[in-house]
Coordinates of C-alpha atoms in Angstrom, one line a residue:
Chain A
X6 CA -28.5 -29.4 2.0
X7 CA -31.5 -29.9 0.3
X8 CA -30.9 -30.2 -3.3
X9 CA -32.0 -27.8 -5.9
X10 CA -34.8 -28.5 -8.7
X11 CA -33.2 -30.2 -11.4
X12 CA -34.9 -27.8 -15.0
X13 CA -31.4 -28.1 -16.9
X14 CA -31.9 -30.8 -19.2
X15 CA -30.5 -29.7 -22.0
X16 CA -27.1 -29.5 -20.3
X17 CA -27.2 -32.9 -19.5
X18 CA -29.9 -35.5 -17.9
X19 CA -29.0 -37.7 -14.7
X20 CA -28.5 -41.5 -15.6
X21 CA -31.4 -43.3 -15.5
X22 CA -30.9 -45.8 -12.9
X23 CA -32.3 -49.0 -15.2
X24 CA -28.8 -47.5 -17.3
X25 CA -26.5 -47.8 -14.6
X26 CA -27.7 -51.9 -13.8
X27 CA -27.0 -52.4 -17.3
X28 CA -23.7 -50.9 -17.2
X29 CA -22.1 -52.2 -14.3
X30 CA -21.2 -55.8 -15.1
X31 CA -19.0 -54.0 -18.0
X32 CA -16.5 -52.4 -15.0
X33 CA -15.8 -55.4 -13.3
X34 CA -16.3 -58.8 -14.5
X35 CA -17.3 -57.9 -18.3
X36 CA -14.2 -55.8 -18.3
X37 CA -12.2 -57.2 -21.6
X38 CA -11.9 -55.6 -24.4
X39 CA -14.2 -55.5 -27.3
X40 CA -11.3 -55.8 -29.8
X41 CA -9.9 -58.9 -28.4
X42 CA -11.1 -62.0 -30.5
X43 CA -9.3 -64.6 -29.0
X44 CA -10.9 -65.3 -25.3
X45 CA -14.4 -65.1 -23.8
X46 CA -13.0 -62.0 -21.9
X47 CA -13.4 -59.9 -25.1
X48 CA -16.2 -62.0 -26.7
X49 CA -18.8 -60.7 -23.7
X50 CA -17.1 -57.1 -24.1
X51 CA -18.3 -57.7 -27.8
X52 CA -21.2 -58.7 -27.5
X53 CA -22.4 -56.5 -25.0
X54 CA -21.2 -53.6 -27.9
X55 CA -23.2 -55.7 -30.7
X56 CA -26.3 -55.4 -28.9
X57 CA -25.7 -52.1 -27.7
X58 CA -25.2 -51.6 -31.7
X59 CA -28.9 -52.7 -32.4
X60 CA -30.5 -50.7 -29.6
X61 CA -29.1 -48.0 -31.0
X62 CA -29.9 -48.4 -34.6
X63 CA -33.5 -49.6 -33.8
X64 CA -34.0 -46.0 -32.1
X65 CA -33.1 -44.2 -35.3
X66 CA -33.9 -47.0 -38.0
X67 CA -30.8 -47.7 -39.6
X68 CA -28.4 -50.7 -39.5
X69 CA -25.9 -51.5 -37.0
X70 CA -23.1 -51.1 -38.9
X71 CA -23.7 -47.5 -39.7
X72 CA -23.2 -46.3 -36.3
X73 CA -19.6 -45.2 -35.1
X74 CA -19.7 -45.0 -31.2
X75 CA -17.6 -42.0 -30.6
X76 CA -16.5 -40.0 -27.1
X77 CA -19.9 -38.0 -27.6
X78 CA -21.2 -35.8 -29.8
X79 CA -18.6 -33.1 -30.1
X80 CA -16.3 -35.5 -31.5
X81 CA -19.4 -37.0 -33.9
X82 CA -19.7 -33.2 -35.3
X83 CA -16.2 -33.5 -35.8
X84 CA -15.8 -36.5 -37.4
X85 CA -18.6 -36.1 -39.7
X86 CA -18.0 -32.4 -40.9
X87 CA -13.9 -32.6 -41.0
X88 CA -14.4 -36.3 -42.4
X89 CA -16.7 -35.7 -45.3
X90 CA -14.4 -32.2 -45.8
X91 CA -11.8 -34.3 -46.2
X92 CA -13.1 -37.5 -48.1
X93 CA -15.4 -35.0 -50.8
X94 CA -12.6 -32.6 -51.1
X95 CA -12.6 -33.7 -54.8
X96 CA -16.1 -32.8 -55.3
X97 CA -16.0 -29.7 -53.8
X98 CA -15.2 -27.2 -50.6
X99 CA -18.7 -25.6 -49.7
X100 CA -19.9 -26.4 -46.3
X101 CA -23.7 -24.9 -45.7
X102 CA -24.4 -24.7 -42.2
X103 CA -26.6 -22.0 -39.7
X104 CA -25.4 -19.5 -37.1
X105 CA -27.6 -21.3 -34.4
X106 CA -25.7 -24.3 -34.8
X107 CA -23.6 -25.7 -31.3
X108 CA -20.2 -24.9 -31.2
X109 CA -18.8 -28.1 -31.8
X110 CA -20.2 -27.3 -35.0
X111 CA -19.3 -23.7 -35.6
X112 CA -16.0 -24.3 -34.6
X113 CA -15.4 -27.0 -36.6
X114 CA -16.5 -25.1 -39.6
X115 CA -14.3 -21.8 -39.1
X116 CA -11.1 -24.2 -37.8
X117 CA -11.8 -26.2 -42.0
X118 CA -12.4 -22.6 -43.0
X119 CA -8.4 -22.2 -42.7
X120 CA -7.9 -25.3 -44.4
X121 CA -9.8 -24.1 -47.7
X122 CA -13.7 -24.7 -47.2
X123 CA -15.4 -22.5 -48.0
X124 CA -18.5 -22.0 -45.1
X125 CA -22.1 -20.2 -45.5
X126 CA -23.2 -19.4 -42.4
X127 CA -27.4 -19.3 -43.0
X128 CA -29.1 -16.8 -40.3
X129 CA -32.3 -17.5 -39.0
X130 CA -35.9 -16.0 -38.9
X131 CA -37.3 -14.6 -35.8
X132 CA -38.6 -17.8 -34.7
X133 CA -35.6 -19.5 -35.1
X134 CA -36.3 -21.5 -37.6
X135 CA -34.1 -21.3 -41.4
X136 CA -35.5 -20.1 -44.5
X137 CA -35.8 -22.8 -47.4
X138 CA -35.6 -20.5 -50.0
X139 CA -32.7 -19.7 -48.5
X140 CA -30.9 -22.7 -48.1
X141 CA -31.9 -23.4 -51.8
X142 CA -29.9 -20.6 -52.8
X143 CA -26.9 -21.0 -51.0
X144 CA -26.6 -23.9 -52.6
X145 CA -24.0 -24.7 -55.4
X146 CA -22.4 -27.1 -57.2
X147 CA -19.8 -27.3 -55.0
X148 CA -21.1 -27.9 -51.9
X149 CA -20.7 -31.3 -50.3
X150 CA -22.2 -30.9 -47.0
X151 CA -25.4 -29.3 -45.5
X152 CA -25.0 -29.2 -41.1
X153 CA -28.2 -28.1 -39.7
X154 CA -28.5 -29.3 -36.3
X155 CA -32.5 -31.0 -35.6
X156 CA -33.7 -29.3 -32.4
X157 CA -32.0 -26.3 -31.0
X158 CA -30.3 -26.4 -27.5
X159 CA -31.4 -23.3 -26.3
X160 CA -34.5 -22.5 -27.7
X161 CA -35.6 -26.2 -28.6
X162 CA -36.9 -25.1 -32.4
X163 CA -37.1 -28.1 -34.7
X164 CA -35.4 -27.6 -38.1
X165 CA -37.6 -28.6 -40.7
X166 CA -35.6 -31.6 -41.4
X167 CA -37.1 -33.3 -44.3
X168 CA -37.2 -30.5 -46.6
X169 CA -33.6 -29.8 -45.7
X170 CA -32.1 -32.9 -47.1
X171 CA -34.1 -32.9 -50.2
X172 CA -32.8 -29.4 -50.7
X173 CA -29.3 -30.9 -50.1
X174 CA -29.9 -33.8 -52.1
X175 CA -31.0 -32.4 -55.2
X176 CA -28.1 -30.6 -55.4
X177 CA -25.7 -33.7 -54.5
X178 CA -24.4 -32.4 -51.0
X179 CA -24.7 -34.4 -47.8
X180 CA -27.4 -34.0 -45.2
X181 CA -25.7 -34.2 -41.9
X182 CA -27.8 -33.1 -38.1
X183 CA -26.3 -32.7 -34.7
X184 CA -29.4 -34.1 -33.1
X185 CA -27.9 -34.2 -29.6
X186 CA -31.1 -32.6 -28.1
X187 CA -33.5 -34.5 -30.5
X188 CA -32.9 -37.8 -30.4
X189 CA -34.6 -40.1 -27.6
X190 CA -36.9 -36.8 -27.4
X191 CA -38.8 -36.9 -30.4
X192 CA -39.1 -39.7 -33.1
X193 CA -35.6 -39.7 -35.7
X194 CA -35.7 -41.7 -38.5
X195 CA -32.9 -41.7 -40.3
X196 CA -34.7 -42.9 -43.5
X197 CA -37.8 -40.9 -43.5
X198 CA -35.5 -37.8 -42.4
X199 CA -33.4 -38.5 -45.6
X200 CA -30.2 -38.2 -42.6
X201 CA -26.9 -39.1 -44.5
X202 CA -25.1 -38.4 -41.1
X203 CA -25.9 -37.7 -38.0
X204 CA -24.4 -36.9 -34.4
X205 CA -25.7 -37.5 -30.6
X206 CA -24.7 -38.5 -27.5
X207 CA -25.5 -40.4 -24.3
X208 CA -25.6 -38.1 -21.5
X209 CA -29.1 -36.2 -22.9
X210 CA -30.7 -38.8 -22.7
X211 CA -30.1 -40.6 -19.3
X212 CA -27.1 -42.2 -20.4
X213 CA -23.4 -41.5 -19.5
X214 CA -21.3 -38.8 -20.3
X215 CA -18.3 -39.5 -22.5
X216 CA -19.9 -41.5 -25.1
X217 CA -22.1 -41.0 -28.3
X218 CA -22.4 -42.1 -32.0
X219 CA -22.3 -40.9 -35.6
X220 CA -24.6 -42.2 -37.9
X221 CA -22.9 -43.0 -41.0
X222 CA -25.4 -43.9 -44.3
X223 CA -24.0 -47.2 -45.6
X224 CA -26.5 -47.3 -48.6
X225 CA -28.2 -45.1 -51.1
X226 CA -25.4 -43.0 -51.2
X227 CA -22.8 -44.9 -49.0
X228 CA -21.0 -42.1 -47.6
X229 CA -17.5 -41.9 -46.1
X230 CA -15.7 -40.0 -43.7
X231 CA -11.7 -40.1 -43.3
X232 CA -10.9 -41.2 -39.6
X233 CA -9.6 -38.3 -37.5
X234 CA -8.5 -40.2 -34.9
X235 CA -6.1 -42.7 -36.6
X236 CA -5.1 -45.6 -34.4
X237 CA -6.1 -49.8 -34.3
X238 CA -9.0 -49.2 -36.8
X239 CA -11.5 -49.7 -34.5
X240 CA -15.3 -49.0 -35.7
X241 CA -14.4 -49.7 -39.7
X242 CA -11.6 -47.6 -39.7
X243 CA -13.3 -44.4 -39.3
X244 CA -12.8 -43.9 -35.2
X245 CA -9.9 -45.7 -33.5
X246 CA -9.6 -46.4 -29.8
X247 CA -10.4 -48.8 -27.6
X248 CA -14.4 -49.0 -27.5
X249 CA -16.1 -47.3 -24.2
X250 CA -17.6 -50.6 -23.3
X251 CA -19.7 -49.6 -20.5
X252 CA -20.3 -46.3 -21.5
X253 CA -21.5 -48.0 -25.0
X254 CA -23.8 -50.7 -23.3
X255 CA -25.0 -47.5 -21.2
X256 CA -26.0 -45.4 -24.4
X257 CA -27.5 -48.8 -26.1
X258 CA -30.0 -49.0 -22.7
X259 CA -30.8 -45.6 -22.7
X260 CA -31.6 -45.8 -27.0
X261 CA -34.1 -48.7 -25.5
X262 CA -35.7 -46.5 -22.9
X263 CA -36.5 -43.7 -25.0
X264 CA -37.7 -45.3 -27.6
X265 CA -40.0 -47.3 -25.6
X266 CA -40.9 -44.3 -23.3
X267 CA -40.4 -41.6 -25.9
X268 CA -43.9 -40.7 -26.6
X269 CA -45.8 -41.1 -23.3
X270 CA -42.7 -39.0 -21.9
X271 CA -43.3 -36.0 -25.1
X272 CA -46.9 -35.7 -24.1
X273 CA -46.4 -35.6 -20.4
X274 CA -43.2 -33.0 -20.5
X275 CA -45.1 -30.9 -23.3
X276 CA -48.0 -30.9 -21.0
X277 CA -45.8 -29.4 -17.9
X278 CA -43.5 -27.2 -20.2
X279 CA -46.3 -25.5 -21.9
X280 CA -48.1 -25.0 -18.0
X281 CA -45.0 -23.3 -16.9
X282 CA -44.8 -21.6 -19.9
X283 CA -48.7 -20.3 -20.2
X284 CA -47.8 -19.4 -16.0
X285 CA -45.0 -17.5 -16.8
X286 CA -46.1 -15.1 -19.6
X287 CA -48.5 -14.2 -17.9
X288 CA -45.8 -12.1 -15.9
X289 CA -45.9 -8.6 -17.5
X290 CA -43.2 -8.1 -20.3
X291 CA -42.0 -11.6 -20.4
X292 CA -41.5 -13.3 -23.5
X293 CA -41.2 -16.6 -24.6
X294 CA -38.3 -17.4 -27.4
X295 CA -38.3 -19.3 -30.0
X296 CA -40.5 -20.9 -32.2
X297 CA -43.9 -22.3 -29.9
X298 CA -45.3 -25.1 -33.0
X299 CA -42.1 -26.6 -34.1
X300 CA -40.1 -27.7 -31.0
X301 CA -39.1 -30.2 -28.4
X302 CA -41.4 -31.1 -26.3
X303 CA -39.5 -30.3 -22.9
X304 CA -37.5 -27.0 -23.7
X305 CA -38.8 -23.4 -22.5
X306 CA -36.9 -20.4 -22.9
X307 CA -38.6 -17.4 -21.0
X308 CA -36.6 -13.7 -21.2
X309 CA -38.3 -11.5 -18.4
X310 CA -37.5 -7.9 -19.4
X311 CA -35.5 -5.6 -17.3
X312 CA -34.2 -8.1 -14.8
X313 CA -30.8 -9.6 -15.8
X314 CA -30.5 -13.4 -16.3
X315 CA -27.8 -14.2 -13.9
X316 CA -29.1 -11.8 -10.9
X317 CA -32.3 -13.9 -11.7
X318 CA -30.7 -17.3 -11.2
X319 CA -29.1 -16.2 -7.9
X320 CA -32.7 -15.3 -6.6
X321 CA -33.7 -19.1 -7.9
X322 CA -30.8 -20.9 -6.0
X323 CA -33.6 -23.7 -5.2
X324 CA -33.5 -24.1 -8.9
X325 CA -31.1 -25.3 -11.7
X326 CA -31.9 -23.6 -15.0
X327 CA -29.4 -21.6 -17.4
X328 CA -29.6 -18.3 -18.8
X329 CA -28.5 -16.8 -21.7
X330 CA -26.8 -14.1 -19.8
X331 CA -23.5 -13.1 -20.8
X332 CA -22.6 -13.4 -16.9
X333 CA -23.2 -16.8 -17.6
X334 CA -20.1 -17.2 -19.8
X335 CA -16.7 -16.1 -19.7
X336 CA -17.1 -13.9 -22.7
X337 CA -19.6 -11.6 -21.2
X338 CA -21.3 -11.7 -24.6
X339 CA -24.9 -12.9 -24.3
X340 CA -26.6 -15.5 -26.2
X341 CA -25.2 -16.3 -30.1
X342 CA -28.8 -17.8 -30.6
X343 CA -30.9 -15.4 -28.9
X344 CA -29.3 -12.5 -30.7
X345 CA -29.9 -14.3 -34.2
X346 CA -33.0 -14.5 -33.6
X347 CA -33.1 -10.5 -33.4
X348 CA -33.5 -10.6 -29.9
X349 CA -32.1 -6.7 -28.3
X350 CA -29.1 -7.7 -26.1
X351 CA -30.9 -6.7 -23.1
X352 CA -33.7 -9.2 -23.7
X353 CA -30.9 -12.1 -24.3
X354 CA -29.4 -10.9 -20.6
X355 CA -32.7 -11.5 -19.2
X356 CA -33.1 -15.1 -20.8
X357 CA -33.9 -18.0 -18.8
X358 CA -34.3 -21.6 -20.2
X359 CA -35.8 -24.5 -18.5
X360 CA -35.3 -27.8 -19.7
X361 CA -37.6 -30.2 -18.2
X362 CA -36.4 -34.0 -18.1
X363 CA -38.0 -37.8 -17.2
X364 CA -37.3 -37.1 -13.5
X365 CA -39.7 -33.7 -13.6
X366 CA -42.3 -34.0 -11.5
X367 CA -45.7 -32.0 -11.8
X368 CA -44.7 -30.6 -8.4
X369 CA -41.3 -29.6 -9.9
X370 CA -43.2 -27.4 -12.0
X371 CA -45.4 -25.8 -9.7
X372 CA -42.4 -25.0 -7.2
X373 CA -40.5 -24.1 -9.9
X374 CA -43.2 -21.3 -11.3
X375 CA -43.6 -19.9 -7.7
X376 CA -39.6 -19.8 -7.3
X377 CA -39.8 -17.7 -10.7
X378 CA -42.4 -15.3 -9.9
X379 CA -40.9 -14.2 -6.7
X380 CA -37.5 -13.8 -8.2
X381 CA -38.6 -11.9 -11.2
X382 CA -40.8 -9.6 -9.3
X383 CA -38.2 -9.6 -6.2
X384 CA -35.7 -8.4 -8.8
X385 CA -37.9 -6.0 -10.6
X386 CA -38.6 -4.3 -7.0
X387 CA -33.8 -3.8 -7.7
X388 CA -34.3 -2.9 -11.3
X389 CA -33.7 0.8 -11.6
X390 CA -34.9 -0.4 -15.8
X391 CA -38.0 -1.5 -14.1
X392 CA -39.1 1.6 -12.1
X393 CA -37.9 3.7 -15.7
X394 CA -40.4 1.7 -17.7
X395 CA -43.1 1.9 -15.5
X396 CA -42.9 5.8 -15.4
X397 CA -43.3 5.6 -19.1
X398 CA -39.6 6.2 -20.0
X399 CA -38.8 5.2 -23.2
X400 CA -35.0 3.4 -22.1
X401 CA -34.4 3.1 -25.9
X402 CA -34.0 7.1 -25.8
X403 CA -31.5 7.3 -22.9
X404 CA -27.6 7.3 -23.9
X405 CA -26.3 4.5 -21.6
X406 CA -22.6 4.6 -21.6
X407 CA -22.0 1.6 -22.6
X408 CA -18.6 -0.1 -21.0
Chain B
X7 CA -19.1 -19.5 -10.4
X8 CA -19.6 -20.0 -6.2
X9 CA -20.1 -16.5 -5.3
X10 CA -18.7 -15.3 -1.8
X11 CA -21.1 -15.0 1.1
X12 CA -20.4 -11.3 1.5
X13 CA -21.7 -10.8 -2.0
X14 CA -24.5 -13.6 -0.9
X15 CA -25.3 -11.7 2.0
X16 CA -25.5 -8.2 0.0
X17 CA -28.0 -9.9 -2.6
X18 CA -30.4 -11.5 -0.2
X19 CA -30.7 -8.5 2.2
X20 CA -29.7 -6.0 -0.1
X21 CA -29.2 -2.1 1.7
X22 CA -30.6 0.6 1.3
X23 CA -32.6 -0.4 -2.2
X24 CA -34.8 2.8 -3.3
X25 CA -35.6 5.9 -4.8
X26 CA -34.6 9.4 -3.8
X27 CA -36.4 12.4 -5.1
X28 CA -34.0 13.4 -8.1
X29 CA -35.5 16.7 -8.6
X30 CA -34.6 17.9 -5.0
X31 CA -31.0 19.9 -5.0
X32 CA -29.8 18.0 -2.3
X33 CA -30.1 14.4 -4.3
X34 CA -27.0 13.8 -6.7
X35 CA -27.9 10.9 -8.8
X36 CA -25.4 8.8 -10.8
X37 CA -27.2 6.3 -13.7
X38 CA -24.6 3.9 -15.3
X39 CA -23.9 1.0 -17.3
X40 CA -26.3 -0.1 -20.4
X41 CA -28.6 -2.4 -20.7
X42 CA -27.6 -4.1 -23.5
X43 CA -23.9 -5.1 -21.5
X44 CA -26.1 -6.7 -19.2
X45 CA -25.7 -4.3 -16.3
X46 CA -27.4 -1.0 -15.1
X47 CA -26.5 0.9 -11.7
X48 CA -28.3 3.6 -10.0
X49 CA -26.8 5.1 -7.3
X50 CA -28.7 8.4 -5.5
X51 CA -27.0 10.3 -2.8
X52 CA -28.9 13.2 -0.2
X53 CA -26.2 15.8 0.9
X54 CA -27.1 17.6 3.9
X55 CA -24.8 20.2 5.9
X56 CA -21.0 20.4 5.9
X57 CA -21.1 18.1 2.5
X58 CA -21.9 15.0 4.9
X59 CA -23.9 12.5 2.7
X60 CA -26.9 11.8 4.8
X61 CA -28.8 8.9 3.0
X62 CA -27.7 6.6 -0.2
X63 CA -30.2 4.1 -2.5
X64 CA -29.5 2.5 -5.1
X65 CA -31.5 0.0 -7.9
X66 CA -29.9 -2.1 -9.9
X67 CA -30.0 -4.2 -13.5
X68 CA -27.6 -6.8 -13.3
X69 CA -25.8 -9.6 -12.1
X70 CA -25.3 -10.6 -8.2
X71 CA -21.8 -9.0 -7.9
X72 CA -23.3 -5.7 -9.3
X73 CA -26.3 -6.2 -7.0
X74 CA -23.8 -6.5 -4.2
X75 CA -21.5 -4.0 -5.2
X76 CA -23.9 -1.1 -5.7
X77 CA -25.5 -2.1 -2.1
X78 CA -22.0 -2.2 -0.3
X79 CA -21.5 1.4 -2.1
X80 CA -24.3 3.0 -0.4
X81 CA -23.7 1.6 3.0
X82 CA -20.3 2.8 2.7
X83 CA -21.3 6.7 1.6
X84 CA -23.6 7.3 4.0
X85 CA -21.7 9.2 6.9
X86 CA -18.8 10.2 4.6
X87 CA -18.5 13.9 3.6
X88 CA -18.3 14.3 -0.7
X89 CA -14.6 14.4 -0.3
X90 CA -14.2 11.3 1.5
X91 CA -16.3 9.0 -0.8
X92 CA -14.5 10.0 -4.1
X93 CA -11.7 8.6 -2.3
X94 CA -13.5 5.4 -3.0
X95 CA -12.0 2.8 -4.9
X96 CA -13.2 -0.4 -6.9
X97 CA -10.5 -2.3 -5.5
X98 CA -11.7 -1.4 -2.2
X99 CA -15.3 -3.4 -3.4
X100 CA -13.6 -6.0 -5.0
X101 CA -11.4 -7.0 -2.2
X102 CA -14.1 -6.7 0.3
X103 CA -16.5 -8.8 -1.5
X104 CA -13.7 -11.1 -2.6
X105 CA -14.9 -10.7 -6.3
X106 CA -13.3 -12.8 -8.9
X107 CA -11.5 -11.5 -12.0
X108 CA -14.4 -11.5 -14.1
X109 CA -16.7 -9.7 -12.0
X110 CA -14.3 -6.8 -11.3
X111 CA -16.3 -5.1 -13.9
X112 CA -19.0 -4.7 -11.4
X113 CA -16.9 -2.7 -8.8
X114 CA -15.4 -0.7 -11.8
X115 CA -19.1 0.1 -12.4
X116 CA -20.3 0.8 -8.6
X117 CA -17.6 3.4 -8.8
X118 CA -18.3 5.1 -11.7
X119 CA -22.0 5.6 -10.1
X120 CA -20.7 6.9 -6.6
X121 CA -19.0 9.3 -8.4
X122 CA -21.9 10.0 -11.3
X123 CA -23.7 11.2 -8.4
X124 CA -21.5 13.6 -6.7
X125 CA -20.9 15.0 -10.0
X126 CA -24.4 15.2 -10.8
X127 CA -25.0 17.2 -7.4
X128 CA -22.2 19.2 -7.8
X129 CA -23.6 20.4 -11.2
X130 CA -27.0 21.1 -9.4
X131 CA -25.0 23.5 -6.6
X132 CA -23.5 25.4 -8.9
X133 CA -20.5 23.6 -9.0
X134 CA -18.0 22.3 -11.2
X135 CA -18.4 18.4 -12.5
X136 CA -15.0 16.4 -11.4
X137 CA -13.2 15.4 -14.3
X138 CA -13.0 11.7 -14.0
X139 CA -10.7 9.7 -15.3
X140 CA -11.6 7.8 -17.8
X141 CA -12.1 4.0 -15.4
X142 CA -10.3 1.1 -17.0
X143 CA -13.2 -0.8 -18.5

């Protein structure tokens, strides 16, 4: 079978091949364990962890010791939101975060929510992007932490970082980001971006899945987080469990790669993204999500009215994309995102997102624009909504009965 | 989700996808669902003599199961008198396209239209709608 086009990036990437060579020694004869201090066995494991350490902390600019390798970045958000809950429970309960956030995030707010935090949940503009002045007044004296993830999964909208964590600073709290999607994608500097935590993982950018990181700020403040996984008090205390070796040495490589590939890889996948993109509107009544200025380089999301997101992928079975369809998901609601951005439900039904990856290829792209067009129109020709609009019916008039 | 190749086969060769002449009083047309739930079925019927239903179309907003479901609808009315097709179930869609759980929705909704459209040419002819019981949706 041949295999489909690979557009679903943001899901996960496939492991870079230069990661793998780098891993394999850790299965087999680098196999000890990075905790055992008393033979060369664990020594190599060790060191291959240690250096893994730097290439991380050279991709973000921080030290080595502020990075806690985790399972990925699920358990990062975790640590770092229920961690700094509960080490600045003194100082206060106020959590700010946004209603575009991942779920490990969201989740993780409403389960400390029982727990006594107190959460704001900040909504976003039509473009996806959070209001400052909004943020600013959120803010209280209470509040110890400010999650605001850096580039959007979905819609690949950059949060405006900077001015973020001065907002949060001046008012004491935290500044922690769930910059799975950003990080290896665009430059992250944990200094510059005044980041007092922050969470990613592996497997988005060509490294395994199953391992990831939290940075930690060791200086100016020194933050802390209380371990949630309590155990041999591995990685300072704060995440116990025998350390992933491979997968660690994995991440490590792939921190190397992007950094060194990072740029020349934004200006080539913006270059393809935004052709795809520019091809696609042209499509009567599509539209593209999201804001177009502030965002990852690689991430398109594409809603082509009155055809329905899932029907849509079906037609593309030559490609691998996602929709924001709620036949996507086992809720049968549509897009969280999509709808905070004001977006009708129908139009989040009809969402398609392509995330574009190293291994796209300009021909990827022009395939994967042909592939569309024939779907959308294909499914148009189907779409009793389609024939309606073009005889000038105005659907927003009709009672549906809705089910 | 691995969908089943009957719904497969419905999708890429859909049946009998078109428009009937709504304003003719021989064409019952059903419109359900709502856009915003992510599906929307159209289901037309032409009734000729002795309540035989001579031709079925359909267009439809939505997933491949609904796609599939709305399609197997129409090739099973056509031939069948008015009477016979309200005897049509949405279990009888779902087992024959081997739909999972959380599709059943789309069978419910196939349904709904097949009999929409008998009502609505039943209304047309003078005669009474069908009370329908209210589908388990």
């Amino acid at each position: 079978m041949k295999q489909p086009i690979y557009l679903d990036n943001n899901a996960t990437t496939p492991l870079d091949p230069r990661v793998l060579e780098a891993m394999l020694p850790y299965f087999t004869e680098k196999f000890g364990n990075a905790a055992s201090r008393n033979h060369a066995f664990g020594w190599v494991a060790e060191e291959g962890v240690d250096y893994a350490r730097e290439q991380v902390a050279k991709l973000i600019g921080c030290t080595e010791k502020e990075i806690i390798f985790t399972s990925g970045a699920t358990e990062a958000d975790n640590l770092g939101i229920k961690g700094v809950f509960e080490m600045y429970k003194e100082k206060g309960n106020h959590i700010i975060t946004t209603v575009t956030e991942h779920k490990a995030v969201l989740d993780t707010c409403k389960h400390l929510e029982k727990q006594g935090a107190r959460v704001t949940y900040l909504g976003v503009k039509e473009d996806g992007l959070i209001d400052l002045q909004e943020l600013e007044a959120a803010m209280t004296p209470e509040t110890i932490l400010v999650s605001i993830m850096y580039g959007n999964n979905e819609i690949g909208v950059i949060q405006p970082v900077r001015e973020i964590a001065a907002i949060a600073h001046r008012f004491g709290a935290l500044f922690m980001t769930d910059a799975t999607q950003a990080v290896g994608k665009i430059p992250v500097d944990v200094i510059a971006d005044g980041i007092d935590l922050m969470a990613f993982t592996a497997h988005k950018m060509y490294g395994p899945k199953g391992v990831g990181a939290l940075y930690v700020r060791r200086k100016n403040p020194r933050v802390k987080v209380t371990s949630q996984m309590d155990g041999g008090g591995h990685e300072r205390g704060m995440r116990s469990g025998t350390l992933n070796v491979p997968g660690i040495v994995g991440l490590g490589k792939a921190c190397e790669l992007c950094r060194l590939e990072m740029e020349s890889e934004a200006i080539r996948l913006s270059a393809l993204r935004d052709r795809l993109e520019s091809t696609l509107s042209q499509l009567e009544e599509s539209y593209v999500n999201g804001n177009t200025q502030h965002r990852l380089p690689h991430v398109a999301n594409i809603s082509f009215k009155y055809v329905e997101g899932e029907g849509l992928m079906m037609a593309m079975s030559d490609l691998a994309v996602s929709s924001g369809s709620a036949c996507t998901s086992a809720s049968l609601e549509p897009s969280y995102v999509l709808k905070s951005l004001g977006l009708s439900d129908d139009l989040a039904h009809s969402s398609i997102r392509y995330g574009l990856g190293r291994f796209t290829t300009e021909e990827d792209i022009d395939q994967a624009i042909a592939i569309t067009q024939k779907a959308v129109l294909h499914l148009r020709e189907l779409s009793p909504l389609w024939e309606m609009f073009k005889e000038g019916i105005d659907l927003s008039k009709i009672e549906w009965a809705e089910h | 989700m691995a969908y089943s190749e009957k719904v497969i086969d419905h999708y890429n060769n859909p049946r009998n996808v078109g428009t009937l002449n709504k304003e003719s009083k021989f064409v019952g047309t059903g419109l359900v669902g709502a856009p915003e739930c992510g599906d929307v079925m159209r289901l037309q019927i032409e009734v000729g003599a002795d309540n035989v239903i001579t031709d079925a179309k359909f267009k439809t907003f939505g997933c491949g199961s609904a796609i599939a479901s709305s399609s197997l609808a129409t090739e099973w009315l056509k031939g069948k008198t008015i009477d016979e097709a309200l005897t049509i179930d949405n279990m009888d869609i779902v087992e024959e396209l081997a739909l999972p759980p959380v599709k059943i929705h789309c069978s419910v909704l196939a349904e709904d239209a097949i009999k929409s459209a008998i009502n609505d040419y039943r209304v047309k002819n003078g005669l009474e709608a069908i009370v329908l019981e209210k589908s388990h949706h």
